[in-house]
Coordinates of N, CA and C in Angstrom, one line a residue:
X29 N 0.8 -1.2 0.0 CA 0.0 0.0 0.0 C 0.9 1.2 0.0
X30 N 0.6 2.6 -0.9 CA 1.2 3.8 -0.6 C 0.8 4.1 1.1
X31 N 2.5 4.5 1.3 CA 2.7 5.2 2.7 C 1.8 6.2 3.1
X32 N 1.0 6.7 2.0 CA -0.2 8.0 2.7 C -1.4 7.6 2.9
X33 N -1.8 5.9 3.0 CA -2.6 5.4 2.7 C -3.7 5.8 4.7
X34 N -2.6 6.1 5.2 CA -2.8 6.2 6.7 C -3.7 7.4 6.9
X35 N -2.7 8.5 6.5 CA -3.6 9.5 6.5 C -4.5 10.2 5.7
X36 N -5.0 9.1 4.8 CA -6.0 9.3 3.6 C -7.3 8.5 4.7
X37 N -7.0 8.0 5.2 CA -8.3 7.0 6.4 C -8.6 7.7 7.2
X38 N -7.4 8.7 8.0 CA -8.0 9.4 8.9 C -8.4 10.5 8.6
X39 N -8.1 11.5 7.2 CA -8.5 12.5 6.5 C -10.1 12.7 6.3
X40 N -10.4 11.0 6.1 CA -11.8 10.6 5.6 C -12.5 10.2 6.5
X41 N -12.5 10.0 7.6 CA -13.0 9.9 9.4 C -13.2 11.3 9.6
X42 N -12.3 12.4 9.6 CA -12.6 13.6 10.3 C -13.1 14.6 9.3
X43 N -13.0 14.1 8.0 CA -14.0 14.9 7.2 C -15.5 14.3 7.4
X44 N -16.3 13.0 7.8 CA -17.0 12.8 7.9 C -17.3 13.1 8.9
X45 N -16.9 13.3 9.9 CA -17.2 13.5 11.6 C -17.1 15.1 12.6
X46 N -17.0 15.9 11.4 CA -16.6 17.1 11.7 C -18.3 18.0 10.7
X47 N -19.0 19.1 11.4 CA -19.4 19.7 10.4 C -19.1 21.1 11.0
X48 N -19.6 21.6 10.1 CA -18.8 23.2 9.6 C -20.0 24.0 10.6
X49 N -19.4 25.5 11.0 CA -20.1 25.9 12.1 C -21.3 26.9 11.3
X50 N -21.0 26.8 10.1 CA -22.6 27.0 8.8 C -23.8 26.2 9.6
X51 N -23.3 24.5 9.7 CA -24.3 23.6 9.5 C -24.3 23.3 11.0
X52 N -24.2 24.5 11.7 CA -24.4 23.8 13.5 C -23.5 23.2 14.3
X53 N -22.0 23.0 13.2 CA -21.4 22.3 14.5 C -21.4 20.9 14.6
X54 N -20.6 20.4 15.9 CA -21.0 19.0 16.3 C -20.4 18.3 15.3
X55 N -21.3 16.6 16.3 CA -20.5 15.8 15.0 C -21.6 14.6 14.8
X56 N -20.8 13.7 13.9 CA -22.1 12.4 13.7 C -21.2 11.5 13.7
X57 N -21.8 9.7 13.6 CA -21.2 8.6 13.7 C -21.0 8.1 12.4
X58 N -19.7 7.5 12.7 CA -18.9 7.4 11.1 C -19.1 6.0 11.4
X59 N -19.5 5.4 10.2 CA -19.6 3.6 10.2 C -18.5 3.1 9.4
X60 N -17.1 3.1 9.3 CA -16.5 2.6 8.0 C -16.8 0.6 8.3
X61 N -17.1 0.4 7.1 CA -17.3 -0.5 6.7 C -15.7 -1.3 5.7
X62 N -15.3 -2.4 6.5 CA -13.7 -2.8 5.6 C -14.5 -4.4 5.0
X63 N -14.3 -4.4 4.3 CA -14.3 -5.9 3.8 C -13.0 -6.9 3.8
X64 N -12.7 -8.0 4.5 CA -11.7 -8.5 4.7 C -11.7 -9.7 3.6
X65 N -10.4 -10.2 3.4 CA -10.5 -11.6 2.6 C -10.2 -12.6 3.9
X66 N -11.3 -13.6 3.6 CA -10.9 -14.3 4.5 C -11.1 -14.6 6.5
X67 N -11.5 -13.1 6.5 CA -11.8 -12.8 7.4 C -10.1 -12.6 8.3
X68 N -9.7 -12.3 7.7 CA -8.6 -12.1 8.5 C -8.2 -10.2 8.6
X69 N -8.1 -10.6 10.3 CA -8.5 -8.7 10.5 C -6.9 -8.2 11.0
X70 N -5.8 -8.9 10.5 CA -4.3 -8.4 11.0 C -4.0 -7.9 9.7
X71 N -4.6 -7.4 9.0 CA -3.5 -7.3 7.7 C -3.6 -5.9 7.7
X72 N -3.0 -5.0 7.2 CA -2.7 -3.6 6.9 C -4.1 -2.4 7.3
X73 N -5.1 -2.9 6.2 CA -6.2 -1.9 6.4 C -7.3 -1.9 7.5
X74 N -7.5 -3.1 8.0 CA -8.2 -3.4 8.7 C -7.7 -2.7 10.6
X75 N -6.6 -3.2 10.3 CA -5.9 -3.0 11.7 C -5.4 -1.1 11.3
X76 N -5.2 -0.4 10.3 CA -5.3 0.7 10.3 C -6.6 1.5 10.2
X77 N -7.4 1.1 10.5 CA -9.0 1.9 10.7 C -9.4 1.5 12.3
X78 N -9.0 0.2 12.7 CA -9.1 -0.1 14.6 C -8.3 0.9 15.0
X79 N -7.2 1.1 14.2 CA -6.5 1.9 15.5 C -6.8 3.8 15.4
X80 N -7.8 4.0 14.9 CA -8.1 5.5 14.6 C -9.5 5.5 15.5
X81 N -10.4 4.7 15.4 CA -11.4 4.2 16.0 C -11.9 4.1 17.2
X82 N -12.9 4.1 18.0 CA -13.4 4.4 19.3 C -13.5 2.5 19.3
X83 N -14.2 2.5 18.5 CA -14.3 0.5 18.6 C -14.7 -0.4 17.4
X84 N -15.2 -1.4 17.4 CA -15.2 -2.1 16.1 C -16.1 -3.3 16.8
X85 N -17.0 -3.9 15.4 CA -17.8 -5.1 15.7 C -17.4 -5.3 13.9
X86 N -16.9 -7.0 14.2 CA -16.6 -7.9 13.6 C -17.5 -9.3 13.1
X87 N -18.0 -9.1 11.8 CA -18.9 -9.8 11.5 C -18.4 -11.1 11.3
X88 N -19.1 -12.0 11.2 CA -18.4 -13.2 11.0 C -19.2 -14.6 10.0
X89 N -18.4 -14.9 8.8 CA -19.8 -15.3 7.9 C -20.0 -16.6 9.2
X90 N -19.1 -17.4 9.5 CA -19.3 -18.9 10.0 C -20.3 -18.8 10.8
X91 N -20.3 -17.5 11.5 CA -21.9 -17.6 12.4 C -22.9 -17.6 12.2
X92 N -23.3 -16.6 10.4 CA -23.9 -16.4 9.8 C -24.5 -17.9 9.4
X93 N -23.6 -18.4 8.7 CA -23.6 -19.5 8.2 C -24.0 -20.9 9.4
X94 N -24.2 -20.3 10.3 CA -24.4 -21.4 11.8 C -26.0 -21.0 12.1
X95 N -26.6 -19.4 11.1 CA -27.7 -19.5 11.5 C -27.5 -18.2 12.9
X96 N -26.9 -17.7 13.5 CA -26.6 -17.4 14.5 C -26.4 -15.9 13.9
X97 N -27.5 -15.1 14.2 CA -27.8 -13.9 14.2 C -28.4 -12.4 15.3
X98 N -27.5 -11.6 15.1 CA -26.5 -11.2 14.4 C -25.3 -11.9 15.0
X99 N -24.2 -11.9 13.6 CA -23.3 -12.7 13.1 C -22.0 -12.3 13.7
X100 N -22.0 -11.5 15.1 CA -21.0 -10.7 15.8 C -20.4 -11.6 16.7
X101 N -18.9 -11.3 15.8 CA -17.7 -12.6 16.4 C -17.6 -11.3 17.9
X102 N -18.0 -11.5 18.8 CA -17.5 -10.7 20.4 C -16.4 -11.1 20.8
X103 N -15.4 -12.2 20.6 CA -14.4 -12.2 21.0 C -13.4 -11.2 20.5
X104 N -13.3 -10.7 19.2 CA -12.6 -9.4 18.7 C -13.5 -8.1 18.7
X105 N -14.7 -8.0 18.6 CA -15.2 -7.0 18.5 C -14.7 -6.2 19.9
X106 N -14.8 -4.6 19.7 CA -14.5 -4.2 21.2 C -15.1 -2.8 21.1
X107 N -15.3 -2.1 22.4 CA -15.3 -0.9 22.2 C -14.6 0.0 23.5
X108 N -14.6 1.0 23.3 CA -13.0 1.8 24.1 C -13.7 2.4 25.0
X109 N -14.6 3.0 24.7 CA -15.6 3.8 25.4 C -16.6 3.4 27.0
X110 N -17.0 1.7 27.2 CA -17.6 1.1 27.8 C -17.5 1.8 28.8
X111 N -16.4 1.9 29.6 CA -15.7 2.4 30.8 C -16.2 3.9 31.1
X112 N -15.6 4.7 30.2 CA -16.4 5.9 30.3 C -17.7 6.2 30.0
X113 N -18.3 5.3 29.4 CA -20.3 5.2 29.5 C -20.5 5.0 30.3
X114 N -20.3 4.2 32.3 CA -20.3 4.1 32.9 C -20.3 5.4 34.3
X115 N -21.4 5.4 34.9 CA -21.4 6.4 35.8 C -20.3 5.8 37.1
X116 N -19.8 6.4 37.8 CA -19.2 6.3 39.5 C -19.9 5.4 40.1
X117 N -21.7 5.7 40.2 CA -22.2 4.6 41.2 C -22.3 3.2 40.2
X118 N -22.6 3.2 39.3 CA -22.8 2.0 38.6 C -21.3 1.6 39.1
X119 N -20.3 1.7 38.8 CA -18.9 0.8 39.1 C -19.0 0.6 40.0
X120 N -18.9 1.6 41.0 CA -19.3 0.9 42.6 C -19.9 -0.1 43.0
X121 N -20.9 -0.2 42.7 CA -22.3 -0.8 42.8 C -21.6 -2.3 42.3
X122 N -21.1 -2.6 41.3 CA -21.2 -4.0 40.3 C -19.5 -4.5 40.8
X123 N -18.7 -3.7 41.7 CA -17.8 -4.3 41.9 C -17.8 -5.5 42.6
X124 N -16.7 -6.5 42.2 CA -16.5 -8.0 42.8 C -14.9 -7.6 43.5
X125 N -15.2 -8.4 44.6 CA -13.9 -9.0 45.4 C -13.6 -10.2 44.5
X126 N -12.4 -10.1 43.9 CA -11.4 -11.5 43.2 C -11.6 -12.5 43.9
X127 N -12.0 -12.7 45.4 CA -11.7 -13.8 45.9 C -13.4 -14.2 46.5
X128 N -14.1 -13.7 46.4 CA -15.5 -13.6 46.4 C -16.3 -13.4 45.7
X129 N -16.3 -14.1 44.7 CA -17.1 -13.6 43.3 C -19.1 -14.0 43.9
X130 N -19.5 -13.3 43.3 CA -21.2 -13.3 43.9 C -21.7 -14.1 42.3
X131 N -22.9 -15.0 43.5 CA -23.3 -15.7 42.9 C -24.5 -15.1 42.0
X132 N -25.1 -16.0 41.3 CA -25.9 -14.9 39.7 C -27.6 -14.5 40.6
X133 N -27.6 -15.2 41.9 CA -28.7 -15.1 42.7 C -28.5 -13.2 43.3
X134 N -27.2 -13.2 43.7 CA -26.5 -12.3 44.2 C -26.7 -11.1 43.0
X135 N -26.3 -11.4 42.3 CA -26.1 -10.5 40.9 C -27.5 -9.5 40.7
X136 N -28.8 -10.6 40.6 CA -30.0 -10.3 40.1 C -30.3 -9.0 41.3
X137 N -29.9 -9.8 42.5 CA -30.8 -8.9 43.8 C -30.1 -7.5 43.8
X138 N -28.2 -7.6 43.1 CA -28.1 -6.2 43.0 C -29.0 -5.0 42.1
X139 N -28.8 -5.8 40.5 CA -28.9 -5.1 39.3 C -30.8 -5.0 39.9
X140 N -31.5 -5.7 40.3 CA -33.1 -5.1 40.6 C -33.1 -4.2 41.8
X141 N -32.2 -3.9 42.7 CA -32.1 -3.2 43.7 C -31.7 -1.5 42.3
X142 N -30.8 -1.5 42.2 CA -30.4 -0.5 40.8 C -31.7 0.2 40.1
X143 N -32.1 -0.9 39.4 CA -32.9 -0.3 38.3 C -34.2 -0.2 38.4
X144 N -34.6 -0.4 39.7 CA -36.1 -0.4 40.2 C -35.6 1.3 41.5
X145 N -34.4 1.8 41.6 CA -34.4 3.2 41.9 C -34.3 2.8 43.7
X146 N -33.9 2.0 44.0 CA -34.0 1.8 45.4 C -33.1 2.4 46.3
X147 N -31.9 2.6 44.7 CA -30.3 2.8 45.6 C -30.3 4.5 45.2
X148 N -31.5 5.3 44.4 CA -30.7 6.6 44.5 C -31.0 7.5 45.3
X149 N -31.4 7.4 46.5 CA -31.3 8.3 47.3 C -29.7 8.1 48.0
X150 N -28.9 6.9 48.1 CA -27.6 6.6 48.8 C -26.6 7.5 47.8
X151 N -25.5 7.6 48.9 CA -24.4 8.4 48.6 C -23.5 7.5 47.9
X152 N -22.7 8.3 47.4 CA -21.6 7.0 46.5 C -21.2 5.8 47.6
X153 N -20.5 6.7 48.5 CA -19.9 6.0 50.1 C -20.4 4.6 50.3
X154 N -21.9 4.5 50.1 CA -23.1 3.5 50.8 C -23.3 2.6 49.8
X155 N -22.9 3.2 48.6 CA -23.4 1.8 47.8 C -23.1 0.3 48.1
X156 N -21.5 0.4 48.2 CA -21.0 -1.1 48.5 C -21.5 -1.1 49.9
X157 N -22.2 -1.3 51.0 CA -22.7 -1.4 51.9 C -23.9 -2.2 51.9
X158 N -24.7 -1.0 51.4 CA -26.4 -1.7 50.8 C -26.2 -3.2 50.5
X159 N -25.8 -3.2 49.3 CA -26.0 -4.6 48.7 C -25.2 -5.5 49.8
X160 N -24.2 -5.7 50.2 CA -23.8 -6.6 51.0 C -25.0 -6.9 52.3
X161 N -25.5 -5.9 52.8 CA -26.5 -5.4 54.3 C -27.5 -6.6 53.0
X162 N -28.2 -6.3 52.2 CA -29.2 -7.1 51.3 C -29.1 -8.3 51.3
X163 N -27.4 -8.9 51.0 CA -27.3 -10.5 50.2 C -27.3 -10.8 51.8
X164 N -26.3 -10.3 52.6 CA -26.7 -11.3 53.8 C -28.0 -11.4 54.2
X165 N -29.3 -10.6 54.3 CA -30.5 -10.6 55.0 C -30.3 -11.2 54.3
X166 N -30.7 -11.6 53.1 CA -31.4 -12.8 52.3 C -31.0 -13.8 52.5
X167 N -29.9 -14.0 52.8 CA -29.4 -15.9 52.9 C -29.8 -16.0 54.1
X168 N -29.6 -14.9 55.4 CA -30.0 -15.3 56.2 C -31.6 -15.9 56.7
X169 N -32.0 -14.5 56.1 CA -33.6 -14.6 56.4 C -34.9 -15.0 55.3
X170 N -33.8 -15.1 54.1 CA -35.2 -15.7 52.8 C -34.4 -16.3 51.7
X171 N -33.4 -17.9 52.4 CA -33.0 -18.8 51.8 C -33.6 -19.1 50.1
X172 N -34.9 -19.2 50.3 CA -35.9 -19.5 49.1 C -35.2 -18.6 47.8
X173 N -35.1 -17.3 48.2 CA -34.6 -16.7 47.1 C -33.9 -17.0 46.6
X174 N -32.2 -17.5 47.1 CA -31.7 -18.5 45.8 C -31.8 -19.8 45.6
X175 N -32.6 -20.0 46.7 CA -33.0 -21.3 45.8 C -34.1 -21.7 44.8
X176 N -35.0 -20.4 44.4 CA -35.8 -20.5 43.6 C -34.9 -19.8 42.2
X177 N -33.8 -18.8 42.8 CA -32.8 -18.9 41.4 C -32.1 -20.1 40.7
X178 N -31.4 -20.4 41.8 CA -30.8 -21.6 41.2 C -31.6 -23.0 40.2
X179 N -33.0 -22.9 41.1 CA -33.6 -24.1 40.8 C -34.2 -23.5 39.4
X180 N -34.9 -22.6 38.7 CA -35.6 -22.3 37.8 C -34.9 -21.3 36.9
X181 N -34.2 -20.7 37.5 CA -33.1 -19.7 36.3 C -34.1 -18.6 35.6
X182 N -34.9 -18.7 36.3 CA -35.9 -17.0 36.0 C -36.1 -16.2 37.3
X183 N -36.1 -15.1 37.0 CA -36.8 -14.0 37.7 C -38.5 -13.8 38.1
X184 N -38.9 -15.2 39.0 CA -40.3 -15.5 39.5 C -40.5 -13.7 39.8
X185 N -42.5 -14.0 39.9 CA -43.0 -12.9 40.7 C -42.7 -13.1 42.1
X186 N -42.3 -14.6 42.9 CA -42.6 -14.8 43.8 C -40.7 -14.3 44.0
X187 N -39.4 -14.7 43.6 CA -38.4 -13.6 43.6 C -38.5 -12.4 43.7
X188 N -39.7 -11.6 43.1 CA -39.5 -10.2 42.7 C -40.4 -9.8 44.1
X189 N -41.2 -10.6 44.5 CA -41.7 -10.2 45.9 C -40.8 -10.3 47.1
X190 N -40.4 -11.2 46.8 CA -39.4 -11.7 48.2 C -38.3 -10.4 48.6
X191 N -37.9 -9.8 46.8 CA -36.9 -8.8 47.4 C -37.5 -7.5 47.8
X192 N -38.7 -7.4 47.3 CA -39.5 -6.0 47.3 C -39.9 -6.1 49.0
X193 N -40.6 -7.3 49.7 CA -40.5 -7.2 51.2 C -39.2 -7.3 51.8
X194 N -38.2 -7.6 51.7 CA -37.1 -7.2 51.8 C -36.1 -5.6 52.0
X195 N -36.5 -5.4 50.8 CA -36.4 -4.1 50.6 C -36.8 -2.7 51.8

């Protein structure tokens, strides 16, 4: 490939992603689209448009071909941003001790404690508090709850009550 081939990719990202202060300003989402042979994503162009890039999803025909739709190989796909789409309490909230990993009974009773608005009146401080103060009451005082997780692998009404008197 010509050596300017680099900055002819990024030339064509920030002319796409840039508008003029005529047209308001701001910016929009650039989709480049690479077609690989083979599917092989180390070779020159492919790996020079990841590395200009916020992130990439990687199609893949075999999946396609498996029936398995959409056809998104997630072991390469990635995005850079995840981390910073994330608020302070959300990290707090979802963190694991390495040597204590919580069980998916554990998991649920955080993420419905979260998104059902329980936790925003608490300060950053309290978050990791709450939920631990939560998983022990439960094991201690309403065993059933994971064992209706573990045994059936849904989110019963009779789960969703258990944590709501709880609560």
């Amino acid at each position: 490939y010509p050596g300017d081939i680099f900055y002819l990719h990024l030339r064509l990202l920030e002319r796409a992603a840039k508008s003029s202060s005529r047209l308001g300003e701001g910016s929009m989402t650039t989709l480049p689209i690479v077609d690989t042979q083979w599917g092989d994503v180390s070779v020159y162009i492919p790996t020079n448009l990841v590395s200009m890039i916020d992130g990439q999803i990687f199609l893949s025909a075999n999946l396609f071909n498996a029936r398995i739709k959409p056809a998104i190989n997630v072991e390469i796909s990635v995005s850079r941003v995840r981390f910073a789409a994330q608020i302070k309490a959300m990290k707090q909230l979802l963190k694991q001790s390495q040597s204590t990993p919580l069980t998916v009974a554990k998991q649920i009773s955080i993420i419905y404690i979260e998104t059902n608005g329980y936790l925003d009146s608490l300060e950053i401080g309290q978050l990791r508090k709450f939920p631990v103060e939560l998983r022990t009451y439960l094991k201690t005082n309403k065993p059933q709850f994971q064992e209706i997780i573990s045994s059936t692998q849904t989110f019963t009404e009779e789960v969703e009550t258990l944590l709501k008197d709880t609560i």
